[in-house]
Amino acid sequence: MILTPIPREELGGALDRFTAGLSDRLSREIFARIRATSPDRAAGAEAERHRLAALSFARSSGVAIHPAGTRCRFNWDGTALNAATEAYVILHEVAHFALAPPERRDLVDFGLGPGPDTLDREAAERASVLSPLAREADEAAASLLGIIWEAALGQPALASFLDQNWLEAAGHFTVVVETLRQRELLKVEQAPVLSTAPTVG
């Protein structure tokens, strides 16, 4: 949820100020690609195209997906992904999959505790294995990685960037970009590839 809603006429100035606060080339390059996307969530047929593209990327990343119509209590139940959700949620969960070591991939919600869409919150809490601080770091990394993938797919990454409160702190953005770089998660071969959309390298 956006902590401080920004009137549309003020958005450009706010994004300019955020850019000015970025201290390194890689962060500025990544943010420029995010900024080039729409600040509005997709709807209708476009949202469905985005969802199918996100599912295709999930499959190409080795993430199992539950068949359509499966009732899922979690976005990730330790074996497969819930397909009946929005594209940006799917990409966020794929980012968690990429970040998680093998032992956490077998856990409900990757051992992070319940997420916003978790139906069985008690089961997710029981499966949690990370400290609150470690959860927060993992959530930040997954959030930004998912947004970067949205931009690479030509989806409204800026909408997610705003909704997930990245505009609140340029310094934090730079720190998380560096974390993803050090973990080698910003390589071209690990990003969705579209002929019309740049990838991060």
Short mmCIF file of C-alpha atoms in Angstrom, two decimals:
data_model
loop_
_atom_site.label_atom_id
_atom_site.label_comp_id
_atom_site.label_asym_id
_atom_site.label_seq_id
_atom_site.Cartn_x
_atom_site.Cartn_y
_atom_site.Cartn_z
CA MET A 1 0.00 0.00 0.00
CA ILE A 2 1.27 3.47 -0.88
CA LEU A 3 2.17 5.29 2.33
CA THR A 4 2.06 8.76 0.76
CA PRO A 5 -0.18 9.00 -2.32
CA ILE A 6 1.27 11.35 -4.93
CA PRO A 7 -1.04 13.45 -7.11
CA ARG A 8 -0.43 12.62 -10.78
CA GLU A 9 0.65 16.19 -11.56
CA GLU A 10 3.38 15.92 -8.90
CA LEU A 11 4.66 12.47 -9.87
CA GLY A 12 7.25 13.64 -12.41
CA GLY A 13 8.90 15.94 -9.89
CA ALA A 14 8.92 13.23 -7.23
CA LEU A 15 10.57 10.78 -9.64
CA ASP A 16 13.14 13.40 -10.61
CA ARG A 17 14.02 13.94 -6.95
CA PHE A 18 14.35 10.20 -6.44
CA THR A 19 16.69 9.96 -9.43
CA ALA A 20 18.81 12.77 -8.04
CA GLY A 21 19.24 10.78 -4.83
CA LEU A 22 20.68 7.71 -6.57
CA SER A 23 24.43 7.56 -6.11
CA ASP A 24 25.55 4.98 -8.69
CA ARG A 25 25.15 4.24 -12.40
CA LEU A 26 23.52 0.83 -11.98
CA SER A 27 20.79 2.14 -9.68
CA ARG A 28 20.08 5.04 -12.04
CA GLU A 29 19.93 2.68 -15.03
CA ILE A 30 17.55 0.28 -13.29
CA PHE A 31 15.33 3.08 -12.07
CA ALA A 32 15.19 4.63 -15.54
CA ARG A 33 13.83 1.34 -16.88
CA ILE A 34 11.23 1.18 -14.12
CA ARG A 35 10.25 4.81 -14.66
CA ALA A 36 9.69 4.21 -18.36
CA THR A 37 6.72 1.94 -17.54
CA SER A 38 3.15 2.85 -16.59
CA PRO A 39 2.22 4.04 -13.09
CA ASP A 40 -1.21 2.43 -13.53
CA ARG A 41 -2.11 -1.22 -12.97
CA ALA A 42 -3.26 -3.12 -16.04
CA ALA A 43 -6.89 -4.19 -16.24
CA GLY A 44 -9.06 -6.50 -18.30
CA ALA A 45 -7.50 -8.27 -21.27
CA GLU A 46 -4.18 -6.50 -20.79
CA ALA A 47 -3.92 -7.73 -17.19
CA GLU A 48 -4.59 -11.28 -18.37
CA ARG A 49 -1.86 -11.02 -21.02
CA HIS A 50 0.51 -9.83 -18.31
CA ARG A 51 -0.49 -12.72 -16.04
CA LEU A 52 0.16 -15.29 -18.77
CA ALA A 53 3.54 -13.71 -19.54
CA ALA A 54 4.44 -13.84 -15.84
CA LEU A 55 3.44 -17.52 -15.67
CA SER A 56 5.55 -18.26 -18.74
CA PHE A 57 8.52 -16.58 -17.06
CA ALA A 58 7.87 -18.57 -13.87
CA ARG A 59 7.93 -21.84 -15.81
CA SER A 60 11.14 -20.84 -17.59
CA SER A 61 12.65 -20.14 -14.15
CA GLY A 62 11.89 -23.68 -12.96
CA VAL A 63 8.92 -22.75 -10.80
CA ALA A 64 6.11 -25.33 -10.69
CA ILE A 65 2.58 -23.94 -11.12
CA HIS A 66 -0.69 -25.38 -9.85
CA PRO A 67 -3.26 -26.19 -12.56
CA ALA A 68 -6.01 -23.67 -13.15
CA GLY A 69 -8.87 -24.12 -10.70
CA THR A 70 -6.70 -25.42 -7.86
CA ARG A 71 -7.73 -23.96 -4.50
CA CYS A 72 -4.57 -22.53 -2.97
CA ARG A 73 -4.18 -21.44 0.64
CA PHE A 74 -0.78 -19.88 -0.13
CA ASN A 75 0.89 -18.13 -3.06
CA TRP A 76 3.62 -20.78 -2.68
CA ASP A 77 2.79 -23.98 -0.79
CA GLY A 78 6.25 -25.55 -0.89
CA THR A 79 5.60 -27.38 -4.15
CA ALA A 80 3.93 -25.04 -6.66
CA LEU A 81 2.75 -21.50 -7.31
CA ASN A 82 -0.81 -20.22 -7.21
CA ALA A 83 -1.57 -19.18 -10.81
CA ALA A 84 -4.83 -17.41 -10.01
CA THR A 85 -3.34 -14.06 -9.03
CA GLU A 86 -2.00 -10.88 -10.62
CA ALA A 87 1.13 -10.77 -12.77
CA TYR A 88 3.06 -8.63 -10.30
CA VAL A 89 2.30 -11.08 -7.47
CA ILE A 90 3.49 -14.00 -9.60
CA LEU A 91 6.75 -12.22 -10.42
CA HIS A 92 7.23 -11.34 -6.76
CA GLU A 93 6.87 -15.01 -5.81
CA VAL A 94 9.30 -16.07 -8.55
CA ALA A 95 11.75 -13.56 -7.07
CA HIS A 96 11.33 -15.21 -3.66
CA PHE A 97 12.01 -18.56 -5.33
CA ALA A 98 15.20 -17.19 -6.91
CA LEU A 99 16.36 -15.77 -3.57
CA ALA A 100 15.51 -18.80 -1.41
CA PRO A 101 18.06 -21.56 -0.75
CA PRO A 102 16.82 -25.08 -1.63
CA GLU A 103 15.72 -25.86 1.93
CA ARG A 104 13.38 -22.84 2.04
CA ARG A 105 11.84 -23.63 -1.34
CA ASP A 106 10.18 -26.64 0.30
CA LEU A 107 8.43 -24.45 2.89
CA VAL A 108 5.07 -22.70 2.77
CA ASP A 109 5.58 -19.07 1.69
CA PHE A 110 9.34 -19.82 1.55
CA GLY A 111 9.53 -19.88 5.35
CA LEU A 112 8.89 -16.13 5.52
CA GLY A 113 5.60 -16.25 7.38
CA PRO A 114 2.21 -15.22 5.95
CA GLY A 115 2.03 -12.76 3.09
CA PRO A 116 -0.84 -10.38 2.26
CA ASP A 117 -2.69 -13.04 0.23
CA THR A 118 -2.07 -16.02 2.53
CA LEU A 119 -5.34 -17.70 3.53
CA ASP A 120 -3.96 -20.11 6.15
CA ARG A 121 -1.95 -17.60 8.15
CA GLU A 122 -1.37 -19.89 11.13
CA ALA A 123 0.22 -22.60 8.95
CA ALA A 124 2.44 -20.02 7.26
CA GLU A 125 3.54 -18.63 10.61
CA ARG A 126 4.39 -22.13 11.86
CA ALA A 127 6.54 -22.67 8.77
CA SER A 128 8.47 -19.45 9.31
CA VAL A 129 12.19 -19.95 9.84
CA LEU A 130 13.63 -16.44 9.45
CA SER A 131 14.00 -13.67 11.99
CA PRO A 132 11.91 -10.52 11.44
CA LEU A 133 15.01 -8.65 10.23
CA ALA A 134 15.93 -11.39 7.75
CA ARG A 135 12.32 -11.52 6.52
CA GLU A 136 12.37 -7.79 5.92
CA ALA A 137 15.59 -8.02 3.89
CA ASP A 138 14.26 -10.91 1.83
CA GLU A 139 10.98 -9.10 1.17
CA ALA A 140 12.82 -5.98 0.00
CA ALA A 141 15.03 -7.97 -2.36
CA ALA A 142 12.07 -9.93 -3.77
CA SER A 143 10.02 -6.77 -4.15
CA LEU A 144 12.66 -4.97 -6.18
CA LEU A 145 13.65 -8.01 -8.25
CA GLY A 146 10.01 -8.60 -9.17
CA ILE A 147 9.65 -4.95 -10.18
CA ILE A 148 12.80 -5.15 -12.33
CA TRP A 149 11.32 -8.19 -14.08
CA GLU A 150 8.04 -6.34 -14.59
CA ALA A 151 9.96 -3.58 -16.36
CA ALA A 152 11.81 -6.12 -18.50
CA LEU A 153 8.47 -7.61 -19.55
CA GLY A 154 7.05 -4.20 -20.41
CA GLN A 155 4.53 -4.41 -17.57
CA PRO A 156 3.61 -1.51 -15.22
CA ALA A 157 6.64 -1.76 -12.95
CA LEU A 158 6.27 1.86 -11.87
CA ALA A 159 2.85 1.03 -10.41
CA SER A 160 4.46 -1.65 -8.23
CA PHE A 161 7.38 0.64 -7.39
CA LEU A 162 4.97 3.25 -6.06
CA ASP A 163 2.64 0.78 -4.37
CA GLN A 164 5.50 -0.94 -2.56
CA ASN A 165 6.86 2.39 -1.27
CA TRP A 166 10.24 2.42 -2.99
CA LEU A 167 9.91 6.14 -3.58
CA GLU A 168 10.31 6.68 0.17
CA ALA A 169 14.13 6.15 0.19
CA ALA A 170 16.63 6.32 -2.66
CA GLY A 171 19.40 5.07 -0.37
CA HIS A 172 17.52 1.88 0.43
CA PHE A 173 16.89 1.31 -3.28
CA THR A 174 20.64 1.55 -3.98
CA VAL A 175 21.46 -0.87 -1.15
CA VAL A 176 19.01 -3.47 -2.44
CA VAL A 177 20.24 -3.07 -6.03
CA GLU A 178 23.73 -3.81 -4.77
CA THR A 179 22.45 -6.86 -2.87
CA LEU A 180 20.88 -8.22 -6.05
CA ARG A 181 24.06 -7.48 -8.03
CA GLN A 182 26.22 -9.30 -5.49
CA ARG A 183 23.88 -12.30 -5.63
CA GLU A 184 24.19 -12.26 -9.44
CA LEU A 185 20.44 -11.84 -9.92
CA LEU A 186 20.71 -8.92 -12.35
CA LYS A 187 22.32 -10.88 -15.17
CA VAL A 188 20.75 -10.70 -18.62
CA GLU A 189 20.23 -14.46 -18.80
CA GLN A 190 18.17 -14.37 -15.59
CA ALA A 191 15.81 -11.65 -16.79
CA PRO A 192 12.74 -12.02 -19.00
CA VAL A 193 13.66 -11.25 -22.59
CA LEU A 194 11.37 -9.36 -24.94
CA SER A 195 12.54 -7.84 -28.19
CA THR A 196 10.78 -4.60 -27.28
CA ALA A 197 11.97 -4.35 -23.67
CA PRO A 198 15.51 -3.89 -22.34
CA THR A 199 16.91 -6.27 -19.77
CA VAL A 200 19.25 -5.53 -16.92
CA GLY A 201 22.85 -6.54 -17.46
#
